[in-house]
Coordinates of C-alpha atoms in Angstrom, one line a residue:
Chain A
M4 CA 8.8 -17.0 11.2
E5 CA 8.2 -14.7 14.6
K6 CA 6.2 -16.0 17.2
A7 CA 2.4 -13.5 17.0
Q8 CA -1.0 -14.0 17.3
I9 CA -3.6 -12.2 16.4
S10 CA -7.4 -12.2 17.2
G11 CA -9.6 -12.4 13.8
W12 CA -11.1 -8.6 14.5
Q13 CA -7.6 -7.1 14.8
F14 CA -7.1 -8.7 11.5
Y15 CA -10.3 -7.0 10.5
L16 CA -9.1 -3.8 11.7
L17 CA -5.9 -4.3 9.6
T18 CA -7.8 -5.2 6.1
F19 CA -9.6 -2.0 6.7
I20 CA -6.8 -0.1 6.9
Q21 CA -4.7 -1.6 4.3
L22 CA -7.5 -0.8 1.5
L23 CA -8.5 3.5 2.6
G24 CA -5.0 3.7 3.1
T25 CA -4.1 7.1 0.9
T26 CA -7.3 5.8 -1.3
F27 CA -9.6 8.2 0.4
F28 CA -7.0 11.0 -0.6
L29 CA -5.2 9.4 -3.9
R30 CA -8.3 7.6 -5.5
P31 CA -12.3 9.8 -6.0
Q32 CA -10.7 12.8 -7.7
G33 CA -10.3 10.8 -10.7
M34 CA -12.8 8.6 -10.5
I35 CA -14.9 11.0 -10.3
A36 CA -13.6 12.6 -13.5
V37 CA -14.0 9.8 -15.4
A38 CA -17.7 8.9 -14.2
K39 CA -19.4 12.3 -12.9
Q40 CA -21.8 12.1 -10.3
D41 CA -21.4 7.9 -11.1
A42 CA -18.0 7.8 -10.1
W43 CA -19.7 5.9 -6.2
M44 CA -21.1 3.6 -7.8
I45 CA -17.4 2.2 -9.2
W46 CA -16.3 1.6 -5.4
L47 CA -19.2 -1.0 -5.8
W48 CA -18.0 -3.8 -8.5
T49 CA -14.0 -3.2 -7.9
G50 CA -15.4 -3.9 -4.4
A51 CA -16.6 -7.3 -5.7
A52 CA -13.6 -8.2 -7.7
G53 CA -11.6 -7.5 -5.1
I54 CA -13.8 -9.7 -2.6
V55 CA -13.5 -12.8 -5.2
L56 CA -9.5 -12.1 -5.6
A57 CA -10.0 -12.2 -1.6
L58 CA -11.4 -15.3 -1.6
L59 CA -9.2 -16.9 -4.1
W60 CA -6.1 -16.0 -2.1
L61 CA -7.9 -16.6 1.4
K62 CA -8.2 -20.6 -0.1
L63 CA -4.5 -20.9 -1.3
A64 CA -4.3 -20.0 2.2
E65 CA -5.9 -22.9 3.6
Q66 CA -4.3 -25.1 1.5
Y67 CA -0.9 -24.4 3.5
P68 CA -1.9 -23.8 6.8
G69 CA 0.7 -21.4 9.3
L70 CA 2.4 -20.3 6.4
S71 CA 2.6 -16.9 4.9
L72 CA 2.9 -16.2 1.0
V73 CA 6.5 -16.5 0.4
Q74 CA 6.8 -19.2 2.5
I75 CA 3.7 -20.8 0.5
C76 CA 5.3 -19.9 -3.0
M77 CA 8.6 -22.3 -1.9
K78 CA 6.3 -24.8 -0.1
A79 CA 4.2 -25.1 -3.5
G80 CA 7.1 -24.0 -6.4
G81 CA 10.0 -25.6 -4.8
R82 CA 13.2 -23.7 -3.8
W83 CA 14.2 -22.5 -7.3
V84 CA 10.7 -21.2 -9.3
G85 CA 8.7 -20.8 -6.3
G86 CA 11.2 -18.8 -4.9
A87 CA 11.5 -16.2 -7.7
I88 CA 8.4 -15.7 -7.4
A89 CA 8.8 -15.0 -3.4
F90 CA 11.3 -13.1 -4.3
C91 CA 9.3 -11.3 -7.1
Y92 CA 6.7 -10.3 -4.0
V93 CA 8.7 -9.1 -1.7
V94 CA 10.4 -6.7 -5.1
F95 CA 6.8 -5.8 -5.3
F96 CA 6.5 -4.7 -1.2
V97 CA 8.8 -2.3 -0.8
Q98 CA 7.6 -1.6 -4.7
L99 CA 4.7 -0.5 -2.6
A100 CA 5.9 1.0 0.3
A101 CA 8.4 3.3 -1.4
W102 CA 4.5 4.4 -3.5
V103 CA 2.9 4.9 -0.5
V104 CA 6.3 7.1 1.4
R105 CA 5.8 9.0 -2.1
N106 CA 2.0 10.0 -1.6
L107 CA 3.1 11.1 1.7
G108 CA 5.8 13.3 1.2
D109 CA 4.0 14.9 -1.7
F110 CA 1.0 15.6 0.1
M111 CA 2.9 17.0 2.8
K112 CA 5.2 19.2 0.5
S113 CA 2.3 20.5 -2.0
T114 CA -0.4 21.2 1.6
F115 CA 1.3 22.4 5.0
M116 CA 5.3 22.3 4.4
H117 CA 6.5 23.6 0.8
R118 CA 10.3 24.0 1.8
T119 CA 10.6 21.0 3.6
P120 CA 13.0 18.8 1.6
I121 CA 10.8 15.8 0.8
S122 CA 13.1 13.0 2.1
V123 CA 12.7 14.8 5.1
F124 CA 8.8 13.4 5.8
H125 CA 10.0 9.5 4.1
I126 CA 12.8 9.2 6.2
M127 CA 11.2 10.5 9.4
I128 CA 7.9 8.6 8.4
L129 CA 10.7 5.3 7.8
I130 CA 12.3 5.8 11.0
I131 CA 9.0 4.7 12.6
V132 CA 8.3 2.3 10.3
C133 CA 11.3 0.5 10.5
Y134 CA 10.8 0.4 14.5
A135 CA 7.2 -1.0 14.3
S136 CA 8.4 -3.7 11.9
I137 CA 11.0 -4.5 14.1
K138 CA 8.7 -5.3 16.8
G139 CA 6.6 -7.3 15.0
V140 CA 2.9 -8.1 13.9
E141 CA 1.7 -8.0 16.8
T142 CA 2.1 -4.4 18.0
I143 CA 1.3 -3.3 14.6
A144 CA -2.4 -4.8 15.0
R145 CA -2.1 -3.2 18.4
S146 CA -1.3 0.1 17.3
N147 CA -3.7 -0.4 14.1
E148 CA -6.7 -0.8 17.2
I149 CA -5.4 2.2 18.8
L150 CA -5.2 5.0 15.4
I151 CA -8.8 3.4 13.9
P152 CA -11.2 5.0 16.1
I153 CA -9.3 8.4 16.1
I154 CA -9.7 7.9 11.8
K155 CA -13.2 6.3 12.2
L156 CA -14.7 9.4 15.0
T157 CA -12.9 11.9 12.5
F158 CA -14.4 10.8 9.7
V159 CA -18.4 10.7 11.2
L160 CA -17.6 14.3 12.8
M161 CA -16.0 15.5 9.2
F162 CA -19.1 14.3 7.2
V163 CA -21.6 16.2 10.1
F164 CA -19.5 19.1 9.6
M165 CA -20.1 18.6 5.4
L166 CA -23.7 18.7 6.3
P167 CA -24.1 22.3 5.1
I168 CA -22.6 23.1 2.4
W169 CA -24.5 19.6 1.0
D170 CA -26.5 20.1 -2.0
S171 CA -28.0 17.4 -3.6
E172 CA -28.5 19.5 -6.6
R173 CA -25.4 18.6 -7.6
L174 CA -25.6 14.5 -7.6
Q175 CA -28.3 14.8 -10.7
P176 CA -28.0 13.6 -13.2
A177 CA -27.5 9.9 -12.1
F178 CA -27.4 6.4 -13.3
R179 CA -26.3 8.1 -16.7
L180 CA -22.7 6.0 -17.1
D181 CA -21.6 4.4 -20.3
L182 CA -21.2 0.6 -18.3
W183 CA -18.4 -0.7 -20.8
T184 CA -16.3 2.0 -20.9
T185 CA -16.7 3.1 -17.2
V186 CA -15.1 -0.4 -16.4
K187 CA -12.6 -0.2 -18.9
E188 CA -10.7 2.6 -17.5
T189 CA -11.5 2.1 -13.9
R190 CA -9.8 -0.8 -13.9
N191 CA -6.9 0.4 -12.5
I192 CA -9.0 0.5 -9.7
I193 CA -9.0 -3.0 -8.7
G194 CA -5.4 -2.7 -8.8
F195 CA -4.7 0.0 -6.2
P196 CA -6.3 -0.6 -3.7
Y197 CA -8.1 -3.7 -3.9
M198 CA -4.7 -6.0 -5.6
E199 CA -2.3 -4.1 -3.2
S200 CA -3.9 -6.1 -0.2
V201 CA -2.5 -9.1 -1.0
V202 CA -0.1 -8.0 1.7
L203 CA -1.8 -9.2 3.8
L204 CA -1.3 -13.0 2.8
M205 CA 1.8 -12.4 5.1
V206 CA -0.6 -11.6 8.2
V207 CA -3.0 -14.5 7.7
P208 CA -1.0 -17.4 9.2
Y209 CA -0.9 -15.2 12.7
V210 CA -4.7 -14.9 12.4
R211 CA -6.1 -16.8 15.4
N212 CA -10.1 -17.2 13.7
R213 CA -12.2 -15.8 11.6
Q214 CA -9.5 -14.9 8.7
K215 CA -12.1 -15.3 5.9
R216 CA -14.6 -12.7 8.0
G217 CA -12.3 -11.0 9.0
F218 CA -10.9 -10.4 5.4
V219 CA -14.2 -9.8 3.8
W220 CA -15.1 -7.7 6.1
G221 CA -13.1 -5.5 5.9
I222 CA -12.9 -5.2 2.0
I223 CA -17.0 -4.6 2.4
S224 CA -16.4 -1.8 5.0
S225 CA -13.8 -0.2 3.7
T226 CA -15.2 -0.1 0.1
L227 CA -18.5 1.3 1.8
L228 CA -16.4 4.3 3.0
L229 CA -14.9 5.3 0.0
S230 CA -18.8 5.4 -1.6
C231 CA -19.5 8.2 1.1
I232 CA -16.6 9.8 0.6
T233 CA -16.8 9.7 -3.4
V234 CA -21.1 10.5 -2.8
F235 CA -19.7 13.5 -0.1
L236 CA -17.4 14.8 -2.6
V237 CA -19.7 15.6 -5.7
A238 CA -22.8 16.5 -3.8
C239 CA -19.9 19.1 -1.7
L240 CA -17.6 20.3 -4.5
G241 CA -19.5 19.7 -7.3
V242 CA -18.3 17.8 -10.3
T243 CA -15.8 19.8 -11.9
R244 CA -13.8 21.1 -8.4
A245 CA -13.9 17.7 -6.8
S246 CA -12.3 16.3 -10.3
H247 CA -9.8 18.6 -10.9
E248 CA -8.1 19.3 -7.4
T249 CA -5.0 17.1 -6.5
Y250 CA -6.5 16.5 -2.8
P251 CA -10.2 16.9 -3.6
L252 CA -11.0 16.1 0.0
F253 CA -8.8 18.2 2.0
I254 CA -10.4 21.1 0.1
L255 CA -13.1 20.1 0.7
V256 CA -12.5 20.4 4.4
Q257 CA -10.8 24.0 4.3
D258 CA -14.3 25.2 3.1
I259 CA -16.1 23.4 6.4
R260 CA -16.7 26.9 8.6
I261 CA -19.1 26.2 12.1
G262 CA -19.5 30.0 13.0
P263 CA -17.2 32.9 13.6
L264 CA -14.9 30.5 15.6
I265 CA -13.9 26.7 14.1
E266 CA -12.2 27.2 11.4
N267 CA -8.8 25.7 9.6
L268 CA -10.5 21.7 10.0
E269 CA -7.8 20.8 7.7
A270 CA -5.3 20.0 10.1
S271 CA -7.5 17.0 11.5
V272 CA -7.8 15.6 7.9
T273 CA -3.7 14.8 7.9
V274 CA -3.4 13.7 11.1
I275 CA -5.9 11.0 10.1
L276 CA -4.1 11.1 6.8
L277 CA -0.6 10.0 8.1
A278 CA -2.1 7.6 10.6
A279 CA -3.5 5.9 7.5
I280 CA -0.5 6.2 5.9
F281 CA 1.2 5.0 8.9
L282 CA -0.4 2.1 9.3
K283 CA -0.4 1.0 5.2
I284 CA 3.7 1.7 5.0
T285 CA 4.0 -0.5 8.2
I286 CA 1.9 -3.4 7.1
T287 CA 2.7 -3.2 3.8
F288 CA 6.8 -2.9 4.5
H289 CA 6.3 -5.9 7.7
G290 CA 5.1 -7.8 5.1
A291 CA 8.3 -7.1 2.7
V292 CA 11.2 -7.2 6.1
S293 CA 9.6 -10.7 7.1
G294 CA 9.0 -11.9 3.2
I295 CA 13.6 -11.1 3.2
C296 CA 13.5 -13.2 6.0
Q297 CA 11.3 -16.2 5.5
L298 CA 13.2 -16.1 1.7
F299 CA 16.7 -16.5 3.3
G300 CA 16.1 -18.2 6.4
L301 CA 17.0 -15.6 8.6
R302 CA 15.6 -14.3 13.0
D303 CA 16.8 -11.1 13.1
R304 CA 14.6 -8.5 11.7
T305 CA 16.3 -5.4 12.6
W306 CA 18.8 -6.1 9.9
V307 CA 16.8 -6.3 7.4
A308 CA 14.5 -3.4 7.9
V309 CA 16.7 -1.2 8.2
P310 CA 18.8 -0.7 5.2
L311 CA 15.4 -2.0 3.2
A312 CA 14.3 1.3 4.7
V313 CA 17.2 3.1 3.3
I314 CA 16.6 1.4 -0.3
V315 CA 12.8 2.4 0.0
A316 CA 13.1 5.8 0.8
G317 CA 16.0 6.0 -2.3
L318 CA 12.9 4.5 -4.2
A319 CA 10.2 7.4 -3.2
L320 CA 12.6 9.8 -3.7
S321 CA 13.3 8.5 -7.5
N322 CA 9.1 8.5 -8.3
E323 CA 9.4 12.4 -8.5
N324 CA 7.7 13.4 -11.8
V325 CA 4.2 13.3 -10.6
V326 CA 2.6 13.2 -14.6
E327 CA 4.8 10.2 -15.2
N328 CA 2.9 8.5 -11.8
I329 CA -0.4 9.2 -12.9
E330 CA 0.0 8.3 -16.5
W331 CA 2.0 5.3 -15.3
D332 CA -1.2 4.2 -12.8
R333 CA -3.5 4.5 -15.7
R334 CA -2.0 2.9 -18.2
Y335 CA 0.2 -0.2 -16.8
L336 CA -0.9 -0.4 -12.9
F337 CA -3.2 -3.0 -13.3
E338 CA -1.6 -5.4 -15.5
Y339 CA 0.7 -4.9 -13.4
E340 CA -0.3 -5.9 -10.4
L341 CA -2.8 -8.2 -11.9
L342 CA 0.5 -10.8 -11.9
Y343 CA 0.7 -10.8 -8.2
G344 CA -3.3 -10.1 -7.7
L345 CA -4.6 -13.0 -9.6
I346 CA -1.9 -15.3 -12.1
F347 CA 0.6 -16.2 -9.4
P348 CA -2.1 -17.1 -6.7
L349 CA -3.3 -18.9 -9.5
I350 CA -0.4 -20.8 -10.6
L351 CA 0.0 -21.8 -7.1
L352 CA -3.2 -23.6 -6.3
A353 CA -3.4 -25.1 -9.8
V354 CA 0.1 -26.6 -8.8
T355 CA -1.1 -27.5 -5.3
W356 CA -4.2 -29.3 -7.2
I357 CA -1.7 -31.2 -9.0
R358 CA 0.3 -32.4 -6.0
K359 CA -2.4 -33.3 -4.5
R360 CA -3.6 -34.6 -7.0
T361 CA -0.2 -36.8 -7.6
H362 CA 0.1 -37.9 -4.9
R363 CA -3.5 -39.6 -3.8
G364 CA -3.3 -41.0 -7.4
Chain B
M19 CA 26.5 14.3 -2.1
I20 CA 29.7 13.8 0.2
L21 CA 27.8 14.1 3.6
F22 CA 25.7 11.3 2.1
N23 CA 28.6 9.3 1.3
V24 CA 30.0 10.1 5.1
I25 CA 27.1 9.9 6.6
F26 CA 26.5 6.2 4.7
F27 CA 29.8 4.6 4.9
V28 CA 30.4 5.4 9.0
S29 CA 27.1 4.0 9.7
F30 CA 27.8 0.6 7.4
A31 CA 30.9 0.2 8.7
I32 CA 29.2 1.1 12.4
A33 CA 26.4 -1.9 11.7
V34 CA 29.1 -4.2 10.1
G35 CA 31.4 -3.8 13.2
L36 CA 28.3 -4.9 15.5
M37 CA 27.3 -7.5 13.6
L38 CA 30.5 -9.3 13.1
R39 CA 30.9 -8.7 17.7
L40 CA 27.4 -9.8 17.7
K41 CA 28.2 -13.2 15.7
K42 CA 25.8 -13.0 13.2
R43 CA 25.1 -15.8 10.9
P44 CA 27.2 -15.7 7.4
N45 CA 23.6 -15.6 5.1
E46 CA 22.7 -12.1 8.1
I47 CA 25.6 -10.8 7.1
A48 CA 25.3 -11.0 3.5
V49 CA 21.5 -10.0 3.4
F50 CA 22.8 -6.9 5.4
V51 CA 25.1 -5.7 2.8
T52 CA 23.7 -6.4 -0.4
L53 CA 20.8 -4.9 0.6
A54 CA 22.7 -1.5 2.1
L55 CA 24.6 -1.0 -1.2
L56 CA 21.6 -1.5 -3.0
G57 CA 19.8 1.0 -0.7
F58 CA 23.4 3.0 -1.6
V59 CA 23.2 2.4 -5.2
V60 CA 19.8 4.3 -5.4
W61 CA 20.1 7.1 -3.6
I62 CA 23.5 7.7 -5.2
L63 CA 20.8 7.5 -8.7
A64 CA 18.4 9.9 -7.1
L65 CA 21.2 12.4 -6.3
L66 CA 22.2 12.1 -9.3
E67 CA 19.2 12.8 -11.1
R68 CA 19.8 9.3 -13.1
P69 CA 16.9 7.9 -10.6
F70 CA 16.7 4.1 -10.3
K71 CA 13.5 3.9 -11.8
I72 CA 11.7 0.3 -11.7
S73 CA 8.1 1.2 -12.7
L74 CA 9.8 2.5 -16.2
W75 CA 10.6 -1.2 -16.6
I76 CA 8.0 -2.5 -15.8
G77 CA 5.6 -0.7 -18.6
W78 CA 8.5 -1.5 -21.0
V79 CA 8.2 -4.7 -20.8
I80 CA 4.3 -4.8 -20.6
D81 CA 4.5 -2.9 -23.6
R82 CA 6.4 -5.3 -25.5
T83 CA 4.2 -8.0 -24.7
G84 CA 1.6 -6.4 -25.7
L85 CA -0.7 -6.3 -22.8

């Protein structure tokens, strides 16, 4: 395990960006299609579920101070069973990284660079991600600290510039959602982004202090920001347009015009998207790399990160059918991520509890 | 695809040679070789338009288990 330390504030920022990542681009349109004007409320209940899950993960981490998720699996479950669970987590992180890389490729290809092969975007981002991962968690946390103010400032400016096209009438009729149907149809929101943040348990052992506060406040602030983005999308674009566009935020920013001089601000959104995606992939990829190192007792991350980047780029290239991906997200994502977000942590906690009781007896 | 194969195997040979020269431990070399070959398989399958999709298998398992 690398010798690194990050502060509670840096951990808060990592949690914030891990949850914000690609979510603000990919999630709102589906939610608006399901819950119409009430889409912003979905974030609140899914966010609450995310906090409950985070507290469960932190409870597990408290039982094994100084150990990462992969090490906890091996310590609690033993070499073979625990190792198998840890291996499943590593595969999950690799898969997550591949999904996020593909999201970046799809976005860049469909909006800005139509004639560039998609693997070019994948390879370019993975080179930087690979380098950041080799450098370690402190470097990732510091680059996150530098990039987040830029991301936040761009959001604030975007919100200010959107105000002239804000129409409160578009938020009516409100509070008319069928609660149970909406909860059922939007359960995948708990999967992506909240259950995916289990990868942060790979970072928790490096956090000096205030882990719980950092994690919970990271979830709260990103949830509130996502809720604000959804409100702005509905109020500025209307339900129909916001739910039919692939990247409504991008379309919305294209609509912004300030006088005759300032327009085509979509490039600025692309900058924050690239920064957010870079940070999210880096956290996930680093989780996979350090997971493999801890699982097989390796010291040098370089020789794991490079071939893993090749795998991630290949997997990202394989997820080409967009309709299939949407269907998978709607039908299977929650059930699949439940395994990593809830079932495995509960099993590990139960095993720990039983062991402690046996030792006491 | 020929270009990909050439680039992959040249860089693979250089990397393994470098690892041997740096006297890396056998388990490090084994993990590197396994991951690199797995990456090669994933790329070749994608280039042959028979992509390696874990998500399809997971979907199949979830359907079979009736979740």
